Short mmCIF file of C-alpha atoms and ligand atoms in Angstrom, two decimals:
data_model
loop_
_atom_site.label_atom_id
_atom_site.label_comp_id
_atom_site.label_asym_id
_atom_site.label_seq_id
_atom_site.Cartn_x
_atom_site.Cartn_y
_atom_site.Cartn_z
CA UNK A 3 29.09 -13.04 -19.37
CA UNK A 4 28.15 -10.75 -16.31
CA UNK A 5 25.24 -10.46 -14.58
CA UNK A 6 24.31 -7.32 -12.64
CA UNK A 7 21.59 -7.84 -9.63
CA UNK A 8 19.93 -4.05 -9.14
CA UNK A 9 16.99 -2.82 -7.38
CA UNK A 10 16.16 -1.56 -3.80
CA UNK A 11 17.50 -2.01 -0.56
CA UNK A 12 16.54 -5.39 0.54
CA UNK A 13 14.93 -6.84 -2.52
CA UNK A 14 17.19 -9.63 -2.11
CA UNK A 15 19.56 -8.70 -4.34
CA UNK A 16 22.74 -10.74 -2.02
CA UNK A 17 21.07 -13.74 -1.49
CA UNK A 18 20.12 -13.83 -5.26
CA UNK A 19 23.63 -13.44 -6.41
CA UNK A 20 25.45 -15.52 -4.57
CA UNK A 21 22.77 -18.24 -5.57
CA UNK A 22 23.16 -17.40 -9.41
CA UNK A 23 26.44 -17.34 -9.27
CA UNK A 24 26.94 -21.04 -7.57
CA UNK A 25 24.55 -22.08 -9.89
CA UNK A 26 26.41 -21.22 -13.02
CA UNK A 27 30.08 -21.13 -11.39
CA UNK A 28 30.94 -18.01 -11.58
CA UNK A 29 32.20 -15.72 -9.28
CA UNK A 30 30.38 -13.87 -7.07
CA UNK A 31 30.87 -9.45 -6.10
CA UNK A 32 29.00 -7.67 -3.74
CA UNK A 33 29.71 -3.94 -4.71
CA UNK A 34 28.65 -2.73 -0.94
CA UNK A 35 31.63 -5.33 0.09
CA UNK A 36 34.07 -4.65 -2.15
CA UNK A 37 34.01 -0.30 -1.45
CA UNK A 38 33.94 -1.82 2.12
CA UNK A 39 37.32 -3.30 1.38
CA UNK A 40 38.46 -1.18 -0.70
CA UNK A 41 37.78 2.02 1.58
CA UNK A 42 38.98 -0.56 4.79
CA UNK A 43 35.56 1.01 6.26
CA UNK A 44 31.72 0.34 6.12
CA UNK A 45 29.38 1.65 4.65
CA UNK A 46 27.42 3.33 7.42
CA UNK A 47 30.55 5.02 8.84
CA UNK A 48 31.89 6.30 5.24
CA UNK A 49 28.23 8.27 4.50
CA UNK A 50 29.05 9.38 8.58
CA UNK A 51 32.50 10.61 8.05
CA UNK A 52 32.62 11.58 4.13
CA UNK A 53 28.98 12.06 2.97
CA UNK A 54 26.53 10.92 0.56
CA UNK A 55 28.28 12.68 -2.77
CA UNK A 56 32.05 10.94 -1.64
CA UNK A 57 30.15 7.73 -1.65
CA UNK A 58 28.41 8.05 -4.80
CA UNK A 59 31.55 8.67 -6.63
CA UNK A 60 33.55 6.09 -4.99
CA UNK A 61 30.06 3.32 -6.11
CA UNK A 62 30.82 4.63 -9.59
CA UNK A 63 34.49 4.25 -9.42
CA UNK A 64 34.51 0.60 -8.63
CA UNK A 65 31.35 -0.68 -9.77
CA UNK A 66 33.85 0.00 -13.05
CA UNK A 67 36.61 -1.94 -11.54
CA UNK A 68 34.49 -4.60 -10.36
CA UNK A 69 33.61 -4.70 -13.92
CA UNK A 70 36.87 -5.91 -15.42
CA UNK A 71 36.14 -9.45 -13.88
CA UNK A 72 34.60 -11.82 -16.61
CA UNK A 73 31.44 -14.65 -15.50
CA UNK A 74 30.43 -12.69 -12.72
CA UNK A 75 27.62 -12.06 -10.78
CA UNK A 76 27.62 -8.29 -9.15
CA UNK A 77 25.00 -7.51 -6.64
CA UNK A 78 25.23 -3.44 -6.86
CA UNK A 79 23.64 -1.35 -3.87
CA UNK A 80 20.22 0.17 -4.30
CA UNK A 81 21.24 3.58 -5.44
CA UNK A 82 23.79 2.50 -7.84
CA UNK A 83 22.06 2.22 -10.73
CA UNK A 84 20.70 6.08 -9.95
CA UNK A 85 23.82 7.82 -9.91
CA UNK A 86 26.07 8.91 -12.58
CA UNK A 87 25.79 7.09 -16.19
CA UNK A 88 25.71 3.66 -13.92
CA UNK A 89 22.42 2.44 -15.49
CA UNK A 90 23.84 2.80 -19.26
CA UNK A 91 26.95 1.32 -18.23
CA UNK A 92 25.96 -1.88 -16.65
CA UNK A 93 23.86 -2.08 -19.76
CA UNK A 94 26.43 -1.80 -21.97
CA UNK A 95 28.90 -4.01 -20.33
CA UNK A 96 26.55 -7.00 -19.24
CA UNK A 97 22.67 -8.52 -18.31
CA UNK A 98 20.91 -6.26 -16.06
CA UNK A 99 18.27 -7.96 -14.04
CA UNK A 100 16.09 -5.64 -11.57
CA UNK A 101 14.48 -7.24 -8.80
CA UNK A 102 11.07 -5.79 -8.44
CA UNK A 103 9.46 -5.44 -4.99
CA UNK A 104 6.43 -3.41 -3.80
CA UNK A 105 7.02 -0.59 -0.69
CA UNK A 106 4.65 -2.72 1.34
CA UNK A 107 6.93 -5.99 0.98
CA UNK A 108 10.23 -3.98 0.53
CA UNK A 109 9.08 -2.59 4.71
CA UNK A 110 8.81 -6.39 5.71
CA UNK A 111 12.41 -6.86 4.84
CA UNK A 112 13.90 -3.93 5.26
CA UNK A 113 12.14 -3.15 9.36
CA UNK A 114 15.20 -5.20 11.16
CA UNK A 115 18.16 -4.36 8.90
CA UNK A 116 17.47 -0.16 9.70
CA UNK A 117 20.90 0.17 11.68
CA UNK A 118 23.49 -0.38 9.05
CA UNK A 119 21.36 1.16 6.32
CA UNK A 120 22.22 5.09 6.28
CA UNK A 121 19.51 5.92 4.15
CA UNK A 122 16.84 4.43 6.53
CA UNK A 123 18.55 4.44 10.12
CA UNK A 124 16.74 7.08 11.69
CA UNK A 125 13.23 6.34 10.39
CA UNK A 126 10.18 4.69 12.21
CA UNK A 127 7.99 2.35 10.07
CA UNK A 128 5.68 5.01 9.18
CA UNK A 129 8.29 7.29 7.63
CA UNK A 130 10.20 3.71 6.19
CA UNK A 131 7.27 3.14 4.21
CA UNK A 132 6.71 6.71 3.41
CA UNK A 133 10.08 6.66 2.34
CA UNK A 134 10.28 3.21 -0.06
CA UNK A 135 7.36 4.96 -1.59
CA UNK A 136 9.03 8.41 -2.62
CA UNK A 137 12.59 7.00 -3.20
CA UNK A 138 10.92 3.64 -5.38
CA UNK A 139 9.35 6.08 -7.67
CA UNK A 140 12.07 8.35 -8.16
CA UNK A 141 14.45 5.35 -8.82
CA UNK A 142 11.96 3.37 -10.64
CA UNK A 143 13.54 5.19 -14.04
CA UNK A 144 16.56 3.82 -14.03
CA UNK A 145 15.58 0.67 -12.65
CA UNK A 146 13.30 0.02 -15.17
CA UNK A 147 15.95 0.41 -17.94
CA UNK A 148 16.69 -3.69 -16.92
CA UNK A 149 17.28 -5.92 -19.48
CA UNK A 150 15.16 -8.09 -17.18
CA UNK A 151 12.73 -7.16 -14.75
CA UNK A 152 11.64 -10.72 -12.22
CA UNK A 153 9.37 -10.84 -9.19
CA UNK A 154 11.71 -10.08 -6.50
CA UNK A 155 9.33 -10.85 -3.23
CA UNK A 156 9.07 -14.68 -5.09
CA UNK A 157 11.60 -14.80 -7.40
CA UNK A 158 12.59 -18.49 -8.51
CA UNK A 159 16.32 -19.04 -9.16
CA UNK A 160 15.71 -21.75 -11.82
CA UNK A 161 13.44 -19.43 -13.78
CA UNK A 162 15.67 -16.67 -13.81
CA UNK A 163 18.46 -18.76 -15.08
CA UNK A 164 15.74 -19.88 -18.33
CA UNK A 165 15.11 -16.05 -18.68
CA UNK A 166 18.67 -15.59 -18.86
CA UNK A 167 19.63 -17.97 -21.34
CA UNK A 168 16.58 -17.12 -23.31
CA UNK A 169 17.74 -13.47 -23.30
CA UNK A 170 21.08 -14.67 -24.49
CA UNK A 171 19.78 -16.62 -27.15
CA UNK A 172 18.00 -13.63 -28.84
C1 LIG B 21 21.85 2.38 -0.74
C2 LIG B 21 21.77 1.00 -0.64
C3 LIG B 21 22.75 0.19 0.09
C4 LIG B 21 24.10 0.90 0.15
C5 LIG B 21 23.94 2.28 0.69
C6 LIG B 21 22.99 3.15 -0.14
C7 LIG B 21 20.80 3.13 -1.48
O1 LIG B 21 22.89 -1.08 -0.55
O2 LIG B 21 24.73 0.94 -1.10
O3 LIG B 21 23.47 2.15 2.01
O4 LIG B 21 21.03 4.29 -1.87
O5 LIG B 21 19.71 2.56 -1.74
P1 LIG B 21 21.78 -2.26 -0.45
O6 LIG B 21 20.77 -2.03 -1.54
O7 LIG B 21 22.58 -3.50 -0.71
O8 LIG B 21 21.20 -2.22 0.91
#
């Protein structure tokens, strides 16, 4: 089984993972990570030196690789599921589960993390909020293809793991 984490930047989707993923022993992929390793850069200066549309491709690329591993848990950045046929092919390959946030608590989370975020760097917390708003909608099409869609601002590791073995069971 795999598990795909989506949803917006800093709906928790890391800290999720890596705590489904030690609950049911499997391993554990950060997408944002492994294009960091993979590209032997970050993320911040690959958007800097090669653009938005170089990174997009490269997310597609190996969010595919990724996907060869089996009993996985795969946290995927916020605009992955928005790009390309992502969406349909997480959906095809394993469970999707979108963590749902509003803008209001997605500003609360994402206010001290702005640096190494391209998408949000240069914005103050008037035009962050603006922003979640605008982007949130846009996104919310894809996102909302989820197998599951949980709480994200309290989400409760124990009852995601009983909606995902209820999902299984259907
Ligand atoms: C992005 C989200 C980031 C990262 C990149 C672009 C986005 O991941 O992939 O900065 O388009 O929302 P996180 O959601 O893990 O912050």
């Amino acid at each position: 089984m795999r598990i795909f984490l989506i949803g917006f930047m800093g709906s928790g989707k890391t800290t999720a993972g890596k705590q489904l993923a030690s609950r049911l022993s499997y391993r554990y992929f950060d997408l944002d990570e492994f294009i960091e390793q993979q590209e032997q850069d970050s993320i911040r200066k690959i958007f800097e030196k090669k653009g938005e549309p170089y990174f997009r491709k490269k997310e597609s690329k190996y969010l595919r690789d990724i996907s060869h591993y089996e009993d996985c848990v795969i946290s995927t950045g916020g605009g992955a599921p928005c790009f390309f046929d992502n969406m349909d092919y997480m959906n095809n390959t394993g469970i999707t589960v979108y963590l749902k946030m509003k803008p209001e608590q997605l500003v609360s989370r994402l206010k001290d993390g702005r640096e190494e975020r391209p998408l949000i760097k240069n914005k103050d917390d008037q035009e962050l909020l603006q922003f979640i708003r605008d982007k949130l909608s846009e996104r919310e099409t894809y996102y909302s293809k989820a197998h599951m869609i949980v709480d994200g601002f309290n989400l409760n590791i124990n009852e995601l793991l009983d909606k995902i073995r209820a999902f299984l069971k259907q």
